[in-house]
Coordinates of C-alpha atoms and ligand atoms in Angstrom, one line a residue:
M1 CA 94.7 42.6 91.3
L2 CA 96.4 39.4 91.4
S3 CA 96.0 38.7 87.9
F4 CA 97.0 41.3 86.5
I5 CA 99.9 40.6 87.9
K6 CA 99.7 36.9 86.3
K7 CA 98.5 38.6 83.2
I8 CA 102.0 40.6 83.3
F9 CA 104.4 38.0 84.0
S10 CA 102.4 35.2 81.9
S11 CA 103.9 37.7 78.4
S12 CA 107.3 36.5 77.7
V13 CA 109.3 39.2 76.3
T14 CA 110.9 38.5 72.5
S15 CA 113.9 39.5 71.4
N16 CA 111.3 40.9 68.5
A17 CA 110.0 42.9 71.6
K18 CA 111.2 47.0 71.1
P19 CA 113.0 48.6 74.3
T20 CA 111.4 50.4 77.0
V21 CA 113.7 54.2 77.2
I22 CA 113.5 54.9 80.6
T23 CA 114.4 58.7 80.1
A24 CA 117.1 60.8 83.0
S25 CA 113.7 61.9 85.0
Q26 CA 111.7 57.9 85.2
H27 CA 115.9 56.3 87.7
N28 CA 117.7 57.7 90.0
I29 CA 121.4 57.0 87.9
S30 CA 123.0 60.2 87.3
R31 CA 127.5 60.5 86.2
S32 CA 127.8 61.8 89.0
L33 CA 127.4 57.9 91.1
I34 CA 130.0 56.8 88.6
S35 CA 133.1 55.9 89.6
H36 CA 135.9 59.0 87.1
N37 CA 137.8 55.8 85.5
C38 CA 134.0 54.5 84.1
L39 CA 132.8 57.4 83.0
G40 CA 136.6 58.1 81.3
V41 CA 136.4 54.7 79.8
L42 CA 132.5 55.7 78.9
D43 CA 133.8 58.9 77.9
T44 CA 136.6 57.4 75.1
L45 CA 134.1 55.4 73.4
S46 CA 131.8 57.5 73.3
N47 CA 133.7 60.5 71.6
A48 CA 134.9 57.7 69.0
H49 CA 131.6 57.2 67.8
F50 CA 131.1 53.6 69.0
E51 CA 128.2 53.0 71.0
V52 CA 129.2 52.4 74.8
Y53 CA 126.3 51.7 78.0
L54 CA 127.4 50.7 81.4
V55 CA 125.6 47.5 82.2
G56 CA 125.7 44.1 84.3
G57 CA 125.9 45.4 88.2
S58 CA 126.3 48.8 88.5
V59 CA 123.3 49.1 86.4
R60 CA 121.3 46.7 88.8
D61 CA 123.0 48.2 92.3
L62 CA 122.8 51.9 91.4
L63 CA 119.5 51.5 90.3
L64 CA 118.7 50.1 93.8
G65 CA 121.0 52.8 95.8
L66 CA 123.9 49.9 96.8
E67 CA 128.0 50.9 95.3
P68 CA 128.8 48.8 92.4
K69 CA 131.2 45.8 93.3
D70 CA 132.0 46.9 89.9
F71 CA 131.8 49.0 86.5
D72 CA 130.9 46.5 83.6
V73 CA 130.7 48.2 80.6
A74 CA 129.3 47.1 76.9
T75 CA 130.4 48.7 73.8
N76 CA 130.0 47.7 69.7
A77 CA 134.0 48.0 69.5
K78 CA 135.6 45.1 68.9
P79 CA 138.1 43.9 71.5
E80 CA 141.6 45.4 69.1
E81 CA 139.6 49.3 68.9
I82 CA 139.5 48.9 72.4
Y83 CA 142.6 48.0 72.7
R84 CA 144.1 51.7 70.3
L85 CA 142.0 53.6 72.1
F86 CA 143.2 52.5 75.3
R87 CA 147.2 53.0 76.5
N88 CA 146.3 51.2 79.4
C89 CA 144.6 48.2 77.9
R90 CA 145.4 44.0 77.9
L91 CA 142.8 42.0 76.3
I92 CA 142.7 38.1 78.2
G93 CA 140.3 36.0 77.7
K94 CA 141.6 33.4 74.3
R95 CA 137.6 31.9 73.9
F96 CA 136.3 35.3 75.2
R97 CA 138.1 38.0 74.9
L98 CA 138.2 41.6 77.3
A99 CA 139.7 44.3 77.1
H100 CA 140.6 45.3 80.9
I101 CA 141.4 49.6 81.1
Y102 CA 143.5 50.2 84.2
F103 CA 144.4 52.3 86.3
R104 CA 146.5 52.8 89.4
H105 CA 143.2 51.4 92.1
D106 CA 141.0 49.9 89.3
I107 CA 140.0 47.8 86.4
I108 CA 137.8 48.7 84.3
E109 CA 136.1 46.0 82.4
V110 CA 135.3 46.3 78.9
A111 CA 132.7 43.7 76.8
T112 CA 131.9 44.0 72.8
F113 CA 128.6 42.8 72.2
R114 CA 128.1 38.8 71.8
K115 CA 125.1 36.7 70.3
Q116 CA 123.8 33.3 71.5
G117 CA 125.1 31.6 69.6
E118 CA 122.7 30.0 65.7
K119 CA 120.0 28.3 66.4
G120 CA 121.9 25.1 64.8
D121 CA 124.3 26.3 65.2
K122 CA 126.0 22.8 65.9
Q123 CA 129.1 24.1 67.2
A124 CA 127.7 26.4 69.9
K125 CA 126.5 23.8 71.9
A126 CA 128.8 20.7 73.5
L127 CA 125.8 18.0 73.2
N128 CA 124.5 18.8 77.2
G129 CA 123.3 21.8 76.1
M130 CA 126.5 23.6 77.6
L131 CA 128.4 26.2 75.5
K132 CA 131.0 25.8 73.9
R133 CA 131.4 29.1 72.2
D134 CA 130.2 32.2 73.4
N135 CA 132.5 34.1 71.2
V136 CA 130.5 35.3 68.4
Y137 CA 130.6 39.3 68.4
G138 CA 126.7 41.3 67.8
T139 CA 125.0 44.4 68.6
L140 CA 122.8 45.4 71.5
K141 CA 120.1 43.5 70.9
D142 CA 122.0 40.5 70.6
D143 CA 123.5 40.7 73.4
V144 CA 120.8 42.0 76.0
W145 CA 120.2 37.8 75.5
R146 CA 123.0 36.1 76.3
R147 CA 122.9 38.4 80.1
D148 CA 121.6 36.2 82.7
F149 CA 119.3 37.7 84.2
T150 CA 117.0 40.6 83.5
L151 CA 117.8 42.1 86.8
N152 CA 121.3 43.2 85.0
A153 CA 120.6 43.1 81.6
L154 CA 119.5 47.0 82.0
Y155 CA 121.9 49.2 79.9
Y156 CA 123.1 52.5 80.8
D157 CA 124.1 55.3 78.9
A158 CA 126.0 57.9 80.7
K159 CA 126.1 60.1 77.0
N160 CA 121.7 60.6 77.0
N161 CA 121.9 60.1 80.6
T162 CA 118.8 56.7 79.5
I163 CA 118.7 53.0 80.8
I164 CA 117.7 50.5 77.6
D165 CA 115.7 48.0 78.7
H166 CA 114.8 45.0 76.4
T167 CA 113.3 42.4 79.0
N168 CA 111.4 43.9 81.9
G169 CA 114.3 44.2 83.9
L170 CA 113.1 47.5 85.5
R171 CA 110.0 45.9 86.2
D172 CA 111.5 42.7 88.0
L173 CA 113.7 44.5 89.7
E174 CA 111.1 46.2 91.3
R175 CA 108.8 44.1 91.7
G176 CA 112.3 42.6 93.5
I177 CA 112.2 39.2 91.4
I178 CA 115.1 37.1 90.3
R179 CA 114.2 35.4 86.6
V180 CA 116.6 34.2 83.7
I181 CA 116.7 35.6 80.3
G182 CA 114.2 32.7 78.0
H183 CA 113.7 28.9 78.8
P184 CA 116.1 28.5 82.8
E185 CA 116.3 24.6 81.7
T186 CA 118.0 25.5 78.4
R187 CA 119.9 28.6 79.9
Y188 CA 121.2 27.0 83.4
R189 CA 122.9 24.1 80.5
E190 CA 124.0 26.8 78.8
D191 CA 126.4 27.4 81.8
P192 CA 125.1 25.4 84.6
V193 CA 127.4 28.1 86.6
R194 CA 124.1 30.6 85.9
I195 CA 122.4 28.6 89.6
L196 CA 125.1 29.8 90.8
R197 CA 124.8 33.6 90.3
A198 CA 121.1 33.0 90.8
I199 CA 122.0 31.6 94.4
R200 CA 124.0 34.7 94.8
F201 CA 121.7 37.3 93.4
T202 CA 118.6 35.8 95.2
A203 CA 120.5 36.4 98.9
K204 CA 122.8 39.0 97.8
L205 CA 119.2 41.3 97.2
G206 CA 117.4 39.0 99.3
M207 CA 114.6 39.1 96.4
P208 CA 112.9 35.9 95.3
L209 CA 113.5 33.6 92.5
E210 CA 110.8 33.9 89.5
E211 CA 109.1 30.5 90.3
K212 CA 110.4 28.6 86.4
T213 CA 113.6 30.1 87.5
A214 CA 113.7 28.4 90.7
K215 CA 111.5 25.3 89.5
A216 CA 115.0 24.6 86.3
I217 CA 117.5 24.5 89.6
P218 CA 116.3 20.9 90.3
K219 CA 116.6 20.0 86.3
T220 CA 120.0 21.0 85.7
H221 CA 122.0 21.0 88.9
M222 CA 123.7 18.3 88.1
L223 CA 125.3 19.5 85.6
L224 CA 127.7 21.7 88.2
A225 CA 129.3 18.7 88.6
D226 CA 131.2 19.4 84.5
I227 CA 132.5 22.5 86.6
A228 CA 135.7 23.5 86.2
P229 CA 137.2 23.7 90.3
A230 CA 139.2 26.8 89.1
R231 CA 135.6 28.3 87.6
L232 CA 134.1 26.6 91.0
L233 CA 136.1 28.4 93.4
D234 CA 135.8 31.4 92.2
E235 CA 131.8 31.8 92.3
S236 CA 133.2 30.0 96.1
H237 CA 134.9 33.1 96.5
K238 CA 132.1 35.1 96.0
L239 CA 128.8 33.9 97.2
F240 CA 130.8 33.4 100.9
N241 CA 133.3 37.0 100.1
S242 CA 130.6 39.6 99.6
G243 CA 128.7 40.2 103.1
N244 CA 125.6 37.6 102.6
A245 CA 126.8 34.6 103.3
V246 CA 124.4 33.7 105.8
A247 CA 121.3 33.9 103.5
T248 CA 123.9 32.5 100.7
F249 CA 124.4 29.4 102.7
A250 CA 121.1 28.2 103.2
A251 CA 120.2 29.3 99.1
L252 CA 122.6 26.9 98.9
R253 CA 120.9 24.4 101.2
H254 CA 117.3 24.7 100.4
Y255 CA 118.4 24.4 96.8
N256 CA 120.6 21.3 97.5
V257 CA 123.4 22.7 95.5
L258 CA 126.3 22.7 98.4
Q259 CA 127.1 19.0 97.6
H260 CA 129.1 20.3 94.6
L261 CA 131.0 22.8 96.7
Y262 CA 131.6 21.1 99.4
P263 CA 129.9 18.1 99.0
L264 CA 132.5 17.1 102.9
T265 CA 130.5 19.7 104.6
E266 CA 127.1 18.7 102.4
K267 CA 127.4 14.6 104.2
A268 CA 128.4 15.7 107.9
L269 CA 125.2 18.6 107.9
S270 CA 123.2 15.0 107.6
H271 CA 125.8 13.1 110.4
P272 CA 123.9 11.1 112.8
T273 CA 124.6 13.0 115.8
L274 CA 126.9 15.8 114.9
H275 CA 124.9 17.1 112.1
L276 CA 123.4 20.0 114.9
D277 CA 126.7 21.3 116.0
T278 CA 127.9 21.3 112.2
D279 CA 125.0 23.4 111.8
K280 CA 125.3 25.6 114.5
F281 CA 129.9 26.4 113.8
I282 CA 128.8 27.0 110.0
L283 CA 126.4 29.3 110.9
L284 CA 128.4 31.3 113.5
A285 CA 130.9 31.6 110.6
L286 CA 128.9 32.7 108.2
Q287 CA 128.1 35.6 110.4
N288 CA 131.1 36.5 111.5
T289 CA 132.1 36.2 107.9
D290 CA 129.1 39.1 107.0
A291 CA 130.3 41.1 110.3
R292 CA 133.4 41.3 109.1
V293 CA 132.5 42.7 105.7
A294 CA 129.9 45.3 106.6
Q295 CA 133.2 46.3 108.8
N296 CA 135.0 46.6 106.1
K297 CA 137.5 44.1 107.7
P298 CA 140.1 42.3 105.5
L299 CA 138.7 38.7 104.5
N300 CA 140.9 35.3 104.7
P301 CA 139.8 33.1 102.3
A302 CA 141.3 30.2 103.6
F303 CA 139.2 30.6 107.0
L304 CA 135.7 29.4 105.5
V305 CA 137.5 26.0 104.0
S306 CA 138.9 25.7 107.4
I307 CA 136.0 26.1 108.1
F308 CA 133.3 23.4 105.8
L309 CA 135.9 21.5 106.0
W310 CA 136.2 20.9 110.3
Y311 CA 133.6 18.8 110.9
P312 CA 135.2 16.6 107.7
L313 CA 137.8 16.5 109.3
K314 CA 136.3 15.4 112.9
N315 CA 135.1 12.6 111.3
A316 CA 137.9 11.3 109.4
L317 CA 139.2 10.8 112.2
E318 CA 136.8 9.2 114.1
E319 CA 136.7 6.3 111.6
A320 CA 140.5 6.2 111.1
D321 CA 140.4 4.9 114.9
N322 CA 137.3 3.1 114.7
S323 CA 138.5 1.1 111.9
G324 CA 142.7 0.6 113.8
S325 CA 143.9 1.6 110.6
N326 CA 147.4 1.4 110.6
I327 CA 148.4 5.3 112.1
G328 CA 146.5 4.5 115.0
N329 CA 149.5 4.2 117.5
H330 CA 150.4 7.6 116.2
S331 CA 150.9 11.1 117.9
T332 CA 147.3 13.1 117.6
L333 CA 149.4 15.7 115.1
T334 CA 150.4 13.1 113.2
K335 CA 146.9 11.7 112.8
L336 CA 145.3 15.0 112.6
E337 CA 147.8 15.9 109.5
H338 CA 146.7 11.8 107.6
A339 CA 143.5 12.8 107.9
A340 CA 143.2 17.1 107.3
G341 CA 145.7 15.8 103.9
K342 CA 142.7 12.6 103.0
I343 CA 140.2 15.3 103.9
L344 CA 142.6 18.5 101.7
R345 CA 142.5 16.0 98.4
Q346 CA 138.5 15.5 98.4
A347 CA 137.5 18.6 98.9
K348 CA 140.3 20.1 96.2
Q349 CA 138.7 17.6 93.4
H350 CA 135.3 20.5 93.7
L351 CA 137.4 23.6 94.2
A352 CA 140.3 24.0 92.6
F353 CA 142.6 25.6 96.6
T354 CA 145.6 27.1 95.7
Q355 CA 148.6 25.7 97.8
A356 CA 148.5 29.0 100.6
I357 CA 145.1 28.0 101.0
T358 CA 145.0 25.0 101.8
Q359 CA 148.3 25.2 103.3
T360 CA 147.1 27.6 105.8
V361 CA 143.8 25.6 105.8
M362 CA 146.7 22.9 107.6
D363 CA 148.3 25.4 109.7
I364 CA 144.9 26.6 111.3
W365 CA 143.4 22.8 111.8
V366 CA 147.1 21.8 113.8
V367 CA 147.2 24.9 115.8
Q368 CA 143.8 24.1 116.9
F369 CA 146.0 20.9 118.6
Q370 CA 149.4 22.9 119.8
L371 CA 146.6 26.1 121.4
K372 CA 145.0 23.7 122.9
G373 CA 147.5 21.9 124.4
R374 CA 148.8 25.2 125.8
P375 CA 152.4 23.8 126.6
Q376 CA 154.9 26.4 129.1
Q377 CA 157.3 27.5 127.7
H378 CA 155.8 27.5 123.6
I379 CA 153.0 29.8 124.5
Y380 CA 154.7 32.8 122.8
T381 CA 155.5 31.4 119.7
L382 CA 152.7 29.9 119.5
A383 CA 151.5 34.0 119.6
E384 CA 153.8 34.4 116.6
H385 CA 152.4 32.1 114.2
P386 CA 151.1 33.7 111.9
R387 CA 148.0 32.1 111.6
F388 CA 148.3 32.3 115.4
R389 CA 145.4 35.1 115.4
A390 CA 143.1 33.2 112.3
A391 CA 143.3 30.2 114.3
Y392 CA 142.6 31.4 118.2
D393 CA 139.5 32.7 116.3
F394 CA 138.0 30.0 114.9
L395 CA 139.2 28.3 118.6
C396 CA 136.4 31.5 119.8
L397 CA 133.7 29.5 116.7
R398 CA 135.1 26.4 118.8
A399 CA 133.5 26.9 122.2
E400 CA 130.9 27.9 121.4
V401 CA 129.6 25.3 119.8
D402 CA 131.7 23.4 123.2
S403 CA 131.6 24.2 126.4
S404 CA 134.4 22.4 127.0
L405 CA 136.6 24.4 124.8
E406 CA 135.6 27.8 126.5
P407 CA 137.7 28.2 129.1
I408 CA 140.7 28.0 126.7
A409 CA 139.3 30.2 124.9
D410 CA 139.3 32.4 127.4
W411 CA 142.7 32.0 128.5
W412 CA 144.4 33.3 125.7
T413 CA 142.2 35.5 125.3
Q414 CA 142.4 37.1 128.6
W415 CA 146.6 36.2 127.9
Q416 CA 146.5 38.4 124.8
E417 CA 144.9 41.0 126.9
A418 CA 147.1 40.7 129.8
D419 CA 150.4 42.8 130.8
D420 CA 153.4 41.0 130.4
T421 CA 153.4 39.8 134.1
T422 CA 150.4 39.1 134.3
R423 CA 150.7 37.1 130.8
E424 CA 153.6 34.8 133.1
S425 CA 151.6 34.5 136.0
L426 CA 148.7 32.9 133.5
I427 CA 152.0 30.7 131.8
A428 CA 152.9 29.8 135.3
A429 CA 148.7 29.5 136.4
L430 CA 149.0 26.4 133.1
P431 CA 148.9 22.9 134.1
K432 CA 152.5 20.9 134.3
P433 CA 152.1 18.6 131.1
T434 CA 151.8 14.9 131.9
Q435 CA 155.3 12.8 131.9
H436 CA 154.9 9.6 129.6
K437 CA 156.4 6.8 130.3
K438 CA 159.2 5.3 127.8
R439 CA 158.0 3.1 126.2
R440 CA 160.0 -0.4 126.1
R441 CA 158.5 -2.0 123.2
P442 CA 156.8 -0.7 120.9
L443 CA 152.9 -1.7 121.2
K444 CA 151.8 -4.7 118.7
K445 CA 149.4 -3.5 116.2
K446 CA 146.1 -4.0 116.3
P447 CA 143.9 -7.1 115.0
A448 CA 141.2 -4.3 112.9
K449 CA 138.1 -4.7 114.2
K450 CA 136.2 -4.4 111.0
A451 CA 137.5 -3.5 107.5
P452 CA 138.8 0.1 107.3
A453 CA 136.2 2.6 105.4
Q454 CA 137.5 3.0 101.9
G455 CA 138.0 6.3 100.1
Ligands
ATP1 P1 128.6 41.7 90.8 O1 129.5 42.4 90.0 O2 127.8 42.2 91.6 O3 128.1 40.2 91.3 P2 127.6 41.1 87.9 O4 125.6 40.6 87.4 O5 128.4 42.8 87.7 O6 127.6 41.1 89.6 P3 129.9 40.5 86.8 O7 130.1 39.1 86.8 O8 130.6 41.6 87.3 O9 127.9 40.3 88.0 O10 129.4 40.2 85.6 C1 128.4 40.8 84.4 C2 127.5 40.7 83.5 O11 127.4 39.7 82.9 C3 125.9 40.3 84.7 O12 125.6 41.2 84.9 C4 125.6 39.3 83.4 O13 125.1 40.2 82.7 C5 126.6 39.4 82.6 N1 127.9 38.0 82.4 C6 127.4 37.0 83.5 N2 128.2 35.9 84.4 C7 127.2 35.6 83.2 C8 127.3 34.7 83.0 N3 128.0 33.0 83.0 N4 125.8 33.8 81.8 C9 124.8 34.9 81.4 N5 125.7 36.1 81.4 C10 126.3 36.2 82.4
MG2 MG1 129.8 43.5 88.2

């Protein structure tokens, strides 16, 4: 049995091989499983005598009995031809032109068949093997080989209810294996984001990466450093917000790739004393995130960012204290804001966080400080802070790692659930703030204990 599997596995599929056509009786996809809007797009293109297929994750997920996240359509119609067929169409992208067909709650993405740069086409690839150009139109047969994984290269023809499989994708799907199409190292060099996609699919589908697909990762993942932070941010949202964040995080660490998204977090996870707390804190937050997705609850994209960067922030605060830096005499809040700004600036070099995200992260952190202090006169104002809920959730997670925070988190839980009278008595029972004596003269700056750590 094993040798039979090996034989099939080693038999590489070539672009000249005939595709397998899977007929209606051999698969579980039917028109009724496809969204009304997507069927409209497929039918309009087909009635205009274009070749048109459902492709990518939608076919993969339908075959697996999962609900597709989106419906991707591939056709031999050129973008301008698609544009002429739909009043609700917009063409997007300069280098890789795509048609977006707009519906009230939905966008269907229609891509024209493309081919990989021809061998010897020096303009198509940069010196490091990265694909610069992916905009040469081709046929369905060409389009197959530019796709990333075999299970993402199945084409469903809604007219005949058949699936066209050029790469043995169905076999891999049945066996539960994620396999790069073509030579994995070359394909990762062409576009290193495929490494993150491999990790996303292995976590989402619970399927292992095929041996060569996995083995090429350590040889190529350093190229992720060349990917634009905006694209990495986009990918990182997909990695953590699709309901499999725990498995995704484990896979990112397993393949040593977290360093390209959150290098400060990776560093904190090897901190001599805090690594266990960091690990536990992140795991709890990821479990929370997955549970929210499972319950269809909204996710605040800044929340996990604030989690990932919390221990780096704590380390930065510790370093600032140890280094006796010139903000040593400032209030805790000023020190926190200073360290937070530094951490967020560093993190933005890898993931292009928007101003809205960094501001929310900063707010969540600053409100931590206030939630802990529980100033009697500001409890109501604090509870009305737009980030109160996120900051409270954050505090509860911290309390699960640091038991000294449990009474404080419990107090906030009780306070939120209480009626007005109980709220007042909860506030009245809070310890009175300690009166700080007025300083007569400013403290002299202490000489630095050791050279401040730069960078
Ligand atoms: P999901 O939508 O569930 O996240 P997907 O596989 O559909 O997964 P998309 O980003 O929607 O992912 O891409 C649609 C299809 O386009 C993929 O299935 C794959 O065939 C192809 N594709 C996307 N990104 C790449 C890439 N970087 N390299 C090669 N092919 C890609
Ligand atoms: Mg998709």
